[in-house]
Coordinates of C-alpha atoms in Angstrom, one line a residue:
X1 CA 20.9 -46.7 -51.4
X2 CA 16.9 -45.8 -50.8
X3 CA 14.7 -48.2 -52.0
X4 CA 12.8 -46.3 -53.6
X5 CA 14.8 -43.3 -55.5
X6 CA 18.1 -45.1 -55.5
X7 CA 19.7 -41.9 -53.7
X8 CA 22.7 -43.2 -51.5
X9 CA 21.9 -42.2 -47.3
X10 CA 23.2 -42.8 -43.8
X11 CA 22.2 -46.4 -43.2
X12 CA 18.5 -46.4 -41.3
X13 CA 15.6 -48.9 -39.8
X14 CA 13.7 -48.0 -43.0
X15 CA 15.9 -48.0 -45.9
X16 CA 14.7 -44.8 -47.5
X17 CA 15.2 -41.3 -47.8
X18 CA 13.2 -38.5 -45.4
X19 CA 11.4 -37.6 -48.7
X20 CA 10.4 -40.7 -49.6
X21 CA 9.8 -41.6 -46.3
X22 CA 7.3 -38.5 -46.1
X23 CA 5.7 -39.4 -49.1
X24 CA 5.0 -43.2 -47.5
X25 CA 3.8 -42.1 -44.2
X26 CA 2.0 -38.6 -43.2
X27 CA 2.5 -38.5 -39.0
X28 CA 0.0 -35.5 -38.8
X29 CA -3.0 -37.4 -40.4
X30 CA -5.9 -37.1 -37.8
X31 CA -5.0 -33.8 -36.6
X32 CA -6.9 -31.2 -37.4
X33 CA -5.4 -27.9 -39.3
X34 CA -8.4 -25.9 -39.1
X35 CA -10.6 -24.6 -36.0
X36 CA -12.2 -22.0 -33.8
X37 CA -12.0 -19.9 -30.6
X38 CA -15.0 -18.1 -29.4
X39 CA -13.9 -14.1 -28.0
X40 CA -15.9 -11.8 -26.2
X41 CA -15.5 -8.3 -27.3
X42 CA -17.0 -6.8 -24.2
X43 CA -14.8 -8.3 -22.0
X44 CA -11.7 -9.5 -24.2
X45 CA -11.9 -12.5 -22.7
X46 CA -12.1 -16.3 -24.5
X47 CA -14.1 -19.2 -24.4
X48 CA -12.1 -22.3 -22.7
X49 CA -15.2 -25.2 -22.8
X50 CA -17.4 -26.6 -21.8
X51 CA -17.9 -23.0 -20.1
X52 CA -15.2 -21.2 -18.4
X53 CA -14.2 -17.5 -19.7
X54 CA -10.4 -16.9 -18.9
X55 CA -8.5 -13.4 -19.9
X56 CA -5.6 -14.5 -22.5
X57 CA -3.3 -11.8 -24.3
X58 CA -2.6 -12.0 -27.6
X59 CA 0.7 -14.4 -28.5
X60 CA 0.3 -15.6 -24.5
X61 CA 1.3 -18.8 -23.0
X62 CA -2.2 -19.1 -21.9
X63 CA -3.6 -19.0 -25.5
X64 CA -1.5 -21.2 -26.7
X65 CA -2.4 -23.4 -23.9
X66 CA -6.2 -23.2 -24.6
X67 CA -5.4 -23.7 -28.8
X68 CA -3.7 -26.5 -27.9
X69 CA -6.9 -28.4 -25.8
X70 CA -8.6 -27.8 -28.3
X71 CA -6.8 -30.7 -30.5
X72 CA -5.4 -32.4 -27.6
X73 CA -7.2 -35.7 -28.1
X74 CA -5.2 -35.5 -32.1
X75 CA -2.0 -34.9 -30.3
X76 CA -2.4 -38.2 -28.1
X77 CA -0.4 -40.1 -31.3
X78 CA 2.3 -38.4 -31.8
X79 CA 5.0 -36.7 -29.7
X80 CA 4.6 -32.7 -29.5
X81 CA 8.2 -31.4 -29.7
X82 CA 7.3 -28.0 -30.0
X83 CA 4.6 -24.9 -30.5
X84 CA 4.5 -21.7 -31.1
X85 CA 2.6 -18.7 -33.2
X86 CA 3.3 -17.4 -36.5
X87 CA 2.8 -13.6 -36.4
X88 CA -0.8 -12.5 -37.7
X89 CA -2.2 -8.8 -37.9
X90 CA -4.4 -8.6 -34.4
X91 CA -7.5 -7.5 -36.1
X92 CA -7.4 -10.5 -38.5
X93 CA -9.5 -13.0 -36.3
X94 CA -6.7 -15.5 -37.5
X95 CA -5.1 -17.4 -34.6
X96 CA -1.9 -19.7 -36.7
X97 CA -0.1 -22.3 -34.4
X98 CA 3.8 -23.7 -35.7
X99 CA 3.9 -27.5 -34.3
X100 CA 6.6 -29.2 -34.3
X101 CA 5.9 -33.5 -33.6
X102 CA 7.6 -36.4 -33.7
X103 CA 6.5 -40.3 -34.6
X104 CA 7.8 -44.0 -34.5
X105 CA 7.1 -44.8 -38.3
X106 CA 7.9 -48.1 -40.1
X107 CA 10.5 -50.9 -38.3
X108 CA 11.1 -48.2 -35.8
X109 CA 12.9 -45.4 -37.3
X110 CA 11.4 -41.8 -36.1
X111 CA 10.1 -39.0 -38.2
X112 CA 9.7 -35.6 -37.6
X113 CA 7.6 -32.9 -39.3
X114 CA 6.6 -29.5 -38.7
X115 CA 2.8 -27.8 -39.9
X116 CA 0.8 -25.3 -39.1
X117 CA -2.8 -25.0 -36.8
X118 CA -5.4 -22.1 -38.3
X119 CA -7.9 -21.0 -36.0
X120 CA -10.5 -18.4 -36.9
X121 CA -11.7 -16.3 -34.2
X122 CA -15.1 -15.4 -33.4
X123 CA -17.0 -13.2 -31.4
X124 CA -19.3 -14.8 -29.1
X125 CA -20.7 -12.3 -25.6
X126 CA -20.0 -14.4 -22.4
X127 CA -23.2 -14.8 -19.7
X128 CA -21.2 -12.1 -18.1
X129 CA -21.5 -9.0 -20.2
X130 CA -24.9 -10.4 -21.5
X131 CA -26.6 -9.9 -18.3
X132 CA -25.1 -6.3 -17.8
X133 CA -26.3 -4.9 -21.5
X134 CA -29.7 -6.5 -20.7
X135 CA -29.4 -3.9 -17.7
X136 CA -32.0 -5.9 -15.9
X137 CA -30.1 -8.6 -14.6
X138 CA -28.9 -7.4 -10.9
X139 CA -28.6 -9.6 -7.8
X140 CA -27.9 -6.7 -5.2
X141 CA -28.8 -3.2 -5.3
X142 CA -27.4 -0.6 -2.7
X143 CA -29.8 2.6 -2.4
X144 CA -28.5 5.8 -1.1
X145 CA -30.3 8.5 -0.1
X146 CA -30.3 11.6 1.8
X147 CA -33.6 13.4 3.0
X148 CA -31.7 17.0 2.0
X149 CA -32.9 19.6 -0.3
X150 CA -29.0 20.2 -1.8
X151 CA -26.8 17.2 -3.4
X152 CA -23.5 18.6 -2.2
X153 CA -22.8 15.3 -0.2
X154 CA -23.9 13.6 -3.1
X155 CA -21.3 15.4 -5.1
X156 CA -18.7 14.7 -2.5
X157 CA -19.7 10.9 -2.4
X158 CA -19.1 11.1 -6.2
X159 CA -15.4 12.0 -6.0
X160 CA -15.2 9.8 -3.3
X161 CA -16.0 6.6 -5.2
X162 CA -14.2 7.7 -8.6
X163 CA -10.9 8.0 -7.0
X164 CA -11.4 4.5 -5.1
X165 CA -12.8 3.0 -8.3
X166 CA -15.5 1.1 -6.7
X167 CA -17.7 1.9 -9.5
X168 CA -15.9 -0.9 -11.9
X169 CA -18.3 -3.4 -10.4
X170 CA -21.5 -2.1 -10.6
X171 CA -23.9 -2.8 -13.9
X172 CA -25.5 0.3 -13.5
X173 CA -26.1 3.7 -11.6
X174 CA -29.7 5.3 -11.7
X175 CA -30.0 8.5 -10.2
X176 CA -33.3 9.2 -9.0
X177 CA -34.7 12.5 -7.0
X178 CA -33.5 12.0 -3.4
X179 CA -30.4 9.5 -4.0
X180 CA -28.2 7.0 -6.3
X181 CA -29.0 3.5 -7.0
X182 CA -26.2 1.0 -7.3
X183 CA -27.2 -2.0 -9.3
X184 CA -24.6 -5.0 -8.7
X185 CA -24.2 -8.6 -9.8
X186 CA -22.9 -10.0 -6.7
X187 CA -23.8 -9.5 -2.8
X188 CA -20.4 -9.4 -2.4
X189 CA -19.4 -5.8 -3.8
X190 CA -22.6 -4.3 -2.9
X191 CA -21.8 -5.4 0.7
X192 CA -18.3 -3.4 0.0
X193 CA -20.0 -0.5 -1.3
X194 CA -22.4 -0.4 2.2
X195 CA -19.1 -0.9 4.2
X196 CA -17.2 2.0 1.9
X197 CA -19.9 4.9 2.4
X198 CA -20.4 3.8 6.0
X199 CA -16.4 4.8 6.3
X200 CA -16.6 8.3 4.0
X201 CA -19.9 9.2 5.0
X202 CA -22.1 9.3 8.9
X203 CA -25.0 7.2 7.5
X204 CA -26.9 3.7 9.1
X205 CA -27.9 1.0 7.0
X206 CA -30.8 -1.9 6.4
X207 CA -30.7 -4.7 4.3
X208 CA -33.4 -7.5 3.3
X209 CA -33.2 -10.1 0.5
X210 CA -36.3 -11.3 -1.5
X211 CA -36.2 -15.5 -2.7
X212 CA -36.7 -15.2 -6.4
X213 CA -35.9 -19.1 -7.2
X214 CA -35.3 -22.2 -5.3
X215 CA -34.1 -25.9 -6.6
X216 CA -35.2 -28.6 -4.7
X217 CA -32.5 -30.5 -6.5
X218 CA -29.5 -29.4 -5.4
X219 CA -30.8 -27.4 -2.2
X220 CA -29.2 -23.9 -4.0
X221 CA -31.6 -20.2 -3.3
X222 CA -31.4 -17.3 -5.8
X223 CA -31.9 -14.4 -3.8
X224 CA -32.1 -10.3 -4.6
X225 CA -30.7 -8.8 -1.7
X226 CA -31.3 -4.7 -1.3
X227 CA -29.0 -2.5 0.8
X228 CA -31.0 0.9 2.0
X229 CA -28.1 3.1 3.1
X230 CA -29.1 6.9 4.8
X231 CA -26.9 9.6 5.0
X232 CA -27.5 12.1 8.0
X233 CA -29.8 15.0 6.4
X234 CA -27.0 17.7 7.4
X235 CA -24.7 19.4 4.4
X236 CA -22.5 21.9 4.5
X237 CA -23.4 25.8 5.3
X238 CA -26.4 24.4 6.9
X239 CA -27.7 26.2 10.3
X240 CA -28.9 23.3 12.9
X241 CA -30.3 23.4 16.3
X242 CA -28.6 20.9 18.7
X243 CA -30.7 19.5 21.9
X244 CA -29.6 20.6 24.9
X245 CA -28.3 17.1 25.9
X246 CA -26.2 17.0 22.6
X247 CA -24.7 20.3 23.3
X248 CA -24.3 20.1 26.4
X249 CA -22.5 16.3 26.1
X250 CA -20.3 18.1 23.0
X251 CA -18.8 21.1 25.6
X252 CA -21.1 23.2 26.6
X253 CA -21.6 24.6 23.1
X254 CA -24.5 26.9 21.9
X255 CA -27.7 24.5 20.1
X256 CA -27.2 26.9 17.4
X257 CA -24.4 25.8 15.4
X258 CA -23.1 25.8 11.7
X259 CA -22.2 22.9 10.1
X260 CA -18.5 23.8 8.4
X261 CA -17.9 20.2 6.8
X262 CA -19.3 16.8 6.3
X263 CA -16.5 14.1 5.8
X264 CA -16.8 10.6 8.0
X265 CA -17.9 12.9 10.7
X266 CA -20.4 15.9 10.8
X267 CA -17.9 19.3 11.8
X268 CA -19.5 21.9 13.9
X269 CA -18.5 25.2 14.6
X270 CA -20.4 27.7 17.4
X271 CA -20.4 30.9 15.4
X272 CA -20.5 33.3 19.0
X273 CA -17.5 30.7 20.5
X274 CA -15.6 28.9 17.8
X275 CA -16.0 26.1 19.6
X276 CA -15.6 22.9 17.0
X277 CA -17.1 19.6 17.3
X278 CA -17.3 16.6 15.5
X279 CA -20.9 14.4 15.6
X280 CA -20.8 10.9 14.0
X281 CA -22.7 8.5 12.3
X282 CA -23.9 6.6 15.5
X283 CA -24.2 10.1 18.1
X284 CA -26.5 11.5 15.3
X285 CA -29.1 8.6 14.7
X286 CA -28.9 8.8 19.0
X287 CA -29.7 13.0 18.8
X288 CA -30.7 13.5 16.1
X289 CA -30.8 17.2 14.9
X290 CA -32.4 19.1 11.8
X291 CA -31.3 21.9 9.1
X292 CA -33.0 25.2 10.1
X293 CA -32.7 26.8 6.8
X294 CA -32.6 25.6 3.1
X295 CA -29.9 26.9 0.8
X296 CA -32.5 28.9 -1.0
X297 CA -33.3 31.2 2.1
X298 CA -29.7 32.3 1.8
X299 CA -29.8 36.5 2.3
X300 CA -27.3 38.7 0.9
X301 CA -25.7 41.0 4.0
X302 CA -23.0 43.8 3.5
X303 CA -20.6 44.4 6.5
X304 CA -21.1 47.5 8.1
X305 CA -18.3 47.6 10.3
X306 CA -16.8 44.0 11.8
X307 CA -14.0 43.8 15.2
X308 CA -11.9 40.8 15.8
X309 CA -12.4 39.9 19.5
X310 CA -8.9 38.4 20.3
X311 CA -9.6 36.9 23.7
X312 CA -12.8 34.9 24.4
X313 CA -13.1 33.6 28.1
X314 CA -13.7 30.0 27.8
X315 CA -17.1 28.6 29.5
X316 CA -16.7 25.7 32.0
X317 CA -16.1 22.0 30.4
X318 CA -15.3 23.8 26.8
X319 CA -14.4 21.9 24.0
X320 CA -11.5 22.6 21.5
X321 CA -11.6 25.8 19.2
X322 CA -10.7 26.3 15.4
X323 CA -7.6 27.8 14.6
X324 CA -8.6 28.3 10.9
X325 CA -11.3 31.0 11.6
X326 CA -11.5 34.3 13.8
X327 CA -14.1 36.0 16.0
X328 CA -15.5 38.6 14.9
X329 CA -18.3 41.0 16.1
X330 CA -19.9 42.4 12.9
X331 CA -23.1 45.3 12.0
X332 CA -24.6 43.9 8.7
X333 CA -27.3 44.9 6.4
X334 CA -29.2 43.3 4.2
X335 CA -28.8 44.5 0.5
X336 CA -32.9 44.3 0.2
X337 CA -32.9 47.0 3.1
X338 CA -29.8 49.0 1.9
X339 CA -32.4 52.3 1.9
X340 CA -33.2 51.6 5.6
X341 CA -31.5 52.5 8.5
X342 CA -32.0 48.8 10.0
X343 CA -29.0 47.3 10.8
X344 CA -28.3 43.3 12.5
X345 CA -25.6 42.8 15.3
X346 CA -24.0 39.4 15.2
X347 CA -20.8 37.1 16.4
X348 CA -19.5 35.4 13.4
X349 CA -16.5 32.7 12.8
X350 CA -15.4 34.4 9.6
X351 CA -13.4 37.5 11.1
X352 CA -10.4 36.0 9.0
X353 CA -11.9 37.2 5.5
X354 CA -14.1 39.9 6.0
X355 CA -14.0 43.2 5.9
X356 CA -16.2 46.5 6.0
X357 CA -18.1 47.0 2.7
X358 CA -18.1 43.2 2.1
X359 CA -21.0 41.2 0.8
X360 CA -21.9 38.1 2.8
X361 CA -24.2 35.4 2.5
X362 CA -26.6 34.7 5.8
X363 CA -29.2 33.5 7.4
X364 CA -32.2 36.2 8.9
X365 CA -33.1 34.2 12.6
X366 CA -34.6 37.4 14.0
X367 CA -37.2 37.2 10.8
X368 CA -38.7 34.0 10.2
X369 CA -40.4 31.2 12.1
X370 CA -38.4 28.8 13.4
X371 CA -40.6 25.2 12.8
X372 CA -38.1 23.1 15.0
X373 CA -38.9 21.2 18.2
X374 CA -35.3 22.2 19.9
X375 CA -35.3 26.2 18.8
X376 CA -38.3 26.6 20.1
X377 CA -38.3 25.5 23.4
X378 CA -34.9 28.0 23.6
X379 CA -34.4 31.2 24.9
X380 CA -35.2 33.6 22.6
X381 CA -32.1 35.9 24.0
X382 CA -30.1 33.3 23.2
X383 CA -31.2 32.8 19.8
X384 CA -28.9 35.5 17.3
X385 CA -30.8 37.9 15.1
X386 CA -28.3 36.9 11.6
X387 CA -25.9 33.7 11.5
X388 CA -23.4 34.3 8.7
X389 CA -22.4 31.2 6.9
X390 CA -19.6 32.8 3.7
X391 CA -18.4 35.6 1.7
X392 CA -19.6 36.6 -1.1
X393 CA -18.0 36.1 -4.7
X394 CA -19.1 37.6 -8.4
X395 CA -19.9 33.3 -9.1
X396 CA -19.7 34.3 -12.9
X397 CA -16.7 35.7 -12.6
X398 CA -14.9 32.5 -10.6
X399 CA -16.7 30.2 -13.7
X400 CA -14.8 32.0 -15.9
X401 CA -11.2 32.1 -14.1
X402 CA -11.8 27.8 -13.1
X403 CA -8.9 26.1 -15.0
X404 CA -9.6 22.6 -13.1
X405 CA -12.5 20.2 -13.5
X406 CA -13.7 17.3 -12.6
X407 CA -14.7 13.7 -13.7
X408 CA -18.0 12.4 -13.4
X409 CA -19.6 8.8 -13.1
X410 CA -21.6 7.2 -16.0
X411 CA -25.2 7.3 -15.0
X412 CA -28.7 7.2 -15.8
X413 CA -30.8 10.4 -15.1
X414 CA -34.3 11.3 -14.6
X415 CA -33.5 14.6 -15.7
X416 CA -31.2 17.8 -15.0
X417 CA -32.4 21.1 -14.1
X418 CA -30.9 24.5 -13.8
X419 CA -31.2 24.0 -10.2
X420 CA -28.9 20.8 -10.2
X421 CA -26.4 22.8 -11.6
X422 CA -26.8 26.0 -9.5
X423 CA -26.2 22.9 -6.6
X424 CA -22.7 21.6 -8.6
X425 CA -21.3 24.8 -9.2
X426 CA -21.8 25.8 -4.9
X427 CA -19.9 22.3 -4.5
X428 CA -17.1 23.3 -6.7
X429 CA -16.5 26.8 -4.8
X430 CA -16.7 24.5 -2.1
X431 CA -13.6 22.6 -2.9
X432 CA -11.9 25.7 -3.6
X433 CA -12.5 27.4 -0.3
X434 CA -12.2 24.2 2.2
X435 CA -8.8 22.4 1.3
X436 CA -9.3 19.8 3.9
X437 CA -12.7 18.3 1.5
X438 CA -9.9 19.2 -1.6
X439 CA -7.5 16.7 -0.2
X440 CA -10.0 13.5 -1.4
X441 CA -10.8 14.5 -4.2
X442 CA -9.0 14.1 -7.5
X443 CA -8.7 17.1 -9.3
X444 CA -7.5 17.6 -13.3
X445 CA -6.1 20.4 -15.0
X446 CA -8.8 21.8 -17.9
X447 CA -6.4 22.6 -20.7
X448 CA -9.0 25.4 -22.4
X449 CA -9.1 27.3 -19.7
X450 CA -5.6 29.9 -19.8
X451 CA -3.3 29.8 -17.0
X452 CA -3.1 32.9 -14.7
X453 CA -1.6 34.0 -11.8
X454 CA -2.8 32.7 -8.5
X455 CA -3.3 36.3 -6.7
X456 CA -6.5 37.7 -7.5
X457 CA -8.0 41.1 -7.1
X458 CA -11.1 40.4 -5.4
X459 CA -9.6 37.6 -3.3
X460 CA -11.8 34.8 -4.3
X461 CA -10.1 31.6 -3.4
X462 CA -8.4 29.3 -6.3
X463 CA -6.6 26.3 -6.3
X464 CA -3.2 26.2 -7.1
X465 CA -2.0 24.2 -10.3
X466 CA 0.3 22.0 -7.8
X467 CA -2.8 20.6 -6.3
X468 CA -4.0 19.4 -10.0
X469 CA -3.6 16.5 -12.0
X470 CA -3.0 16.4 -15.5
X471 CA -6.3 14.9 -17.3
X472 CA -4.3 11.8 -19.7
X473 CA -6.0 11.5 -23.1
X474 CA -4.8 8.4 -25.3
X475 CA -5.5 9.4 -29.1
X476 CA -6.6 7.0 -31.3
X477 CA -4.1 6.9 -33.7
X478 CA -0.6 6.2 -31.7
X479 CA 1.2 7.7 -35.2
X480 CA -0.2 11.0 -35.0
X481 CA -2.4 10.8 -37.9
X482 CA -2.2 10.1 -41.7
X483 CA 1.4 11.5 -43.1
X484 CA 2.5 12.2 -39.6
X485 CA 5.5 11.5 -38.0
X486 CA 6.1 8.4 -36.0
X487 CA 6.2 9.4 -32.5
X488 CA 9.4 7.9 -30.9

């Protein structure tokens, strides 16, 4: 019988009952049935002390592992059988532990009981995420510029670095007149950022680092380190003027040349030859070559009459040719001189898409003064009177008909103008007329724009719906709304 109630049990070291036994002796005295874990909300990350943030999901083996340090030195008495959490709603900032322990009570017969751990949750910002909303707090900065009047390399770049995510690390993007400013917390991924656009785009690079603290202590510098990166002042559609060692080195090609592409590689084409040539990073900082013409000095041309020139006898030590365009011999006029009788002659690389009556945009050689060190020590026979870059499209018309877009990154601007976006709407009928520059860049399906057919009337080149990506939205409410469904 128990001693105490008189209720007959199995014989034991104590000679009571588990309930009077209970009563006697409480095993989880000491231990504490209340406490706290700091959370950061920026980060979703907790607080594991003295001062370590670790990423912990909700009902994980790693929480539970951090809950229980936190009463570990309690637990030291007794013998933890088991643990585990009791479901709570997530946005309750409740954290409740089930333990299960065991303990040597009187004469040595063993008791075990089972209670419960509350822990209240609270929201605490880690170092981390404090220095990046201060937004001043930066320990490497990468600035990129380009000494070019249009951004379209900048827009490439853009695409570039949002479909390799390397914009996850940075703590800020500043865009300023000429370039971007990278702002990052560690030398480490700035120095990946230098190494990424020195892969993506022909550019050289300087760095420097400036002390800002030093302990004498424990021999450890704080430095800011700054990456200057420069990107070759060539973009696409420009005319340049090659020296005659450059040309001569790249096949015999003309000086005058028209830049088709800039990738890893600047892509040249010779309009009269359709010899193609590639300059990079390193050839151009050892030749380096200007843009004759700014976009703006762009002319309007219509083709008078245009003949493809099927054979082309190749010079002596000619390079490659493109098989994407065609020769062409073409008599243009300018749409300004359309009540004169003044007509151009010119060899173009776009024989492939033109067509008498057709508007082309150009640049007027024969008319202008040429303020370059290389084009004027030419021959002026050798110079061409008109150098035809692309055909001409009704833009508004393409802006309508565009049922793609594209993402962009989170930045901080000086200021947009209507000529910044004159500048991103010639980058997008870029992408839709080059597919080699379409290839690396991530394109998504706009779902306001109808769907049409791919064949136009006019001709103006579209991108096909296979080549797009479908644009994921998450909603906010996984149920569909209030009264909705539940979607299965």
């Amino acid at each position: 019988l128990c001693c105490q109630c008189g209720v007959p049990i199995p014989p034991n070291a104590a000679n009571m009952c588990v309930g009077c036994l209970r009563a006697q002796v409480d095993i989880t005295e000491g231990i504490p049935k209340q406490g706290t874990v700091h959370f950061c909300k920026q980060c979703e990350r907790y607080l594991q002390p003295p001062g370590t943030w670790i990423q912990c999901a909700l009902e994980s083996r790693e929480l539970l592992a951090l809950c229980l340090k936190k009463i570990k030195a309690s637990l030291s008495k007794v013998r933890l059988i088991d643990a585990g959490f009791i479901w709570t709603e997530p946005h309750s900032k409740r954290l409740k532990l089930k333990l299960t322990v065991q303990k040597e009570v009187i004469n040595g017969a063993v008791l075990q009981q089972v209670f419960v751990v509350e822990y209240v949750v609270q929201s605490q910002m880690c170092e981390d995420c404090h220095r990046i909303e201060a937004k001043d707090f930066w320990k490497a900065v990468v600035q990129v510029r380009q000494k070019t009047v249009h951004k379209k390399t900048f827009y490439y770049l853009e695409q570039l670095i949002l479909k390799h995510r390397l914009h996850q690390n940075t703590l800020r993007i500043k865009e300023i007149h000429d370039g971007l400013d990278f702002y990052y917390s560690s030398k480490q991924h700035a120095q990946k950022m230098v190494d990424f656009l020195q892969s993506t785009v022909p550019s050289r690079s300087k760095s420097s680092q400036r002390l800002i603290s030093h302990d004498i202590h424990s021999n450890v510098y704080n430095y800011k380190s700054t990456f200057s990166v420069e990107i070759v002042p060539v973009c696409k559609d420009n005319v340049v003027c090659l020296s005659p060692k450059l040309a001569q080195s790249l096949g015999n090609m003309s000086q005058i040349c028209v830049c088709i592409r800039v990738t890893s590689t600047i892509h040249l084409i010779d309009p009269r030859t359709l010899q193609i040539a590639e300059v990079d990073g390193n050839t151009y900082w050892r030749h380096p070559f200007n843009s004759l013409f700014h976009p703006k000095q762009l002319e309007e041309f219509i083709i008078m009459d245009i003949n493809r020139v099927h054979e082309k006898k190749k010079g002596a030590g000619a390079g490659a040719r493109s098989n994407k365009h065609s020769l062409a011999e073409a008599w243009v006029r300018k749409t300004s001189e359309l009540d004169t009788d003044h007509q151009y002659f010119c060899c173009t690389h776009l024989g492939h898409i033109l067509n008498p009556g057709d508007l082309v945009l150009g640049f007027d050689l024969a008319n202008c003064n040429l303020n370059d060190e290389f084009a004027n020590k030419m021959n002026p026979q050798h110079i061409p009177d008109v150098v035809l870059i692309k055909k001409s499209y009704d833009r508004s018309k393409r802006q309508r008909r565009r049922n793609w877009k594209l993402k962009e990154l989170e930045r901080d601007r000086e200021g947009t103008d209507t000529d910044d976006e004159r500048q991103y709407q010639d980058f997008l009928e870029d992408l839709e007329e080059d597919e080699t520059i379409r290839k690396n860049v991530n394109i998504y399906r706009n779902a306001d724009i109808p769907v049409e057919s791919d064949t136009d009337d006019e001709g103006a080149p579209r991108i096909s719906l296979a080549e797009m990506l479908e644009d994921l939205h998450i909603s906010q409410d996984a149920t569909g709304g209030e009264g909705a469904e539940m979607l299965t």
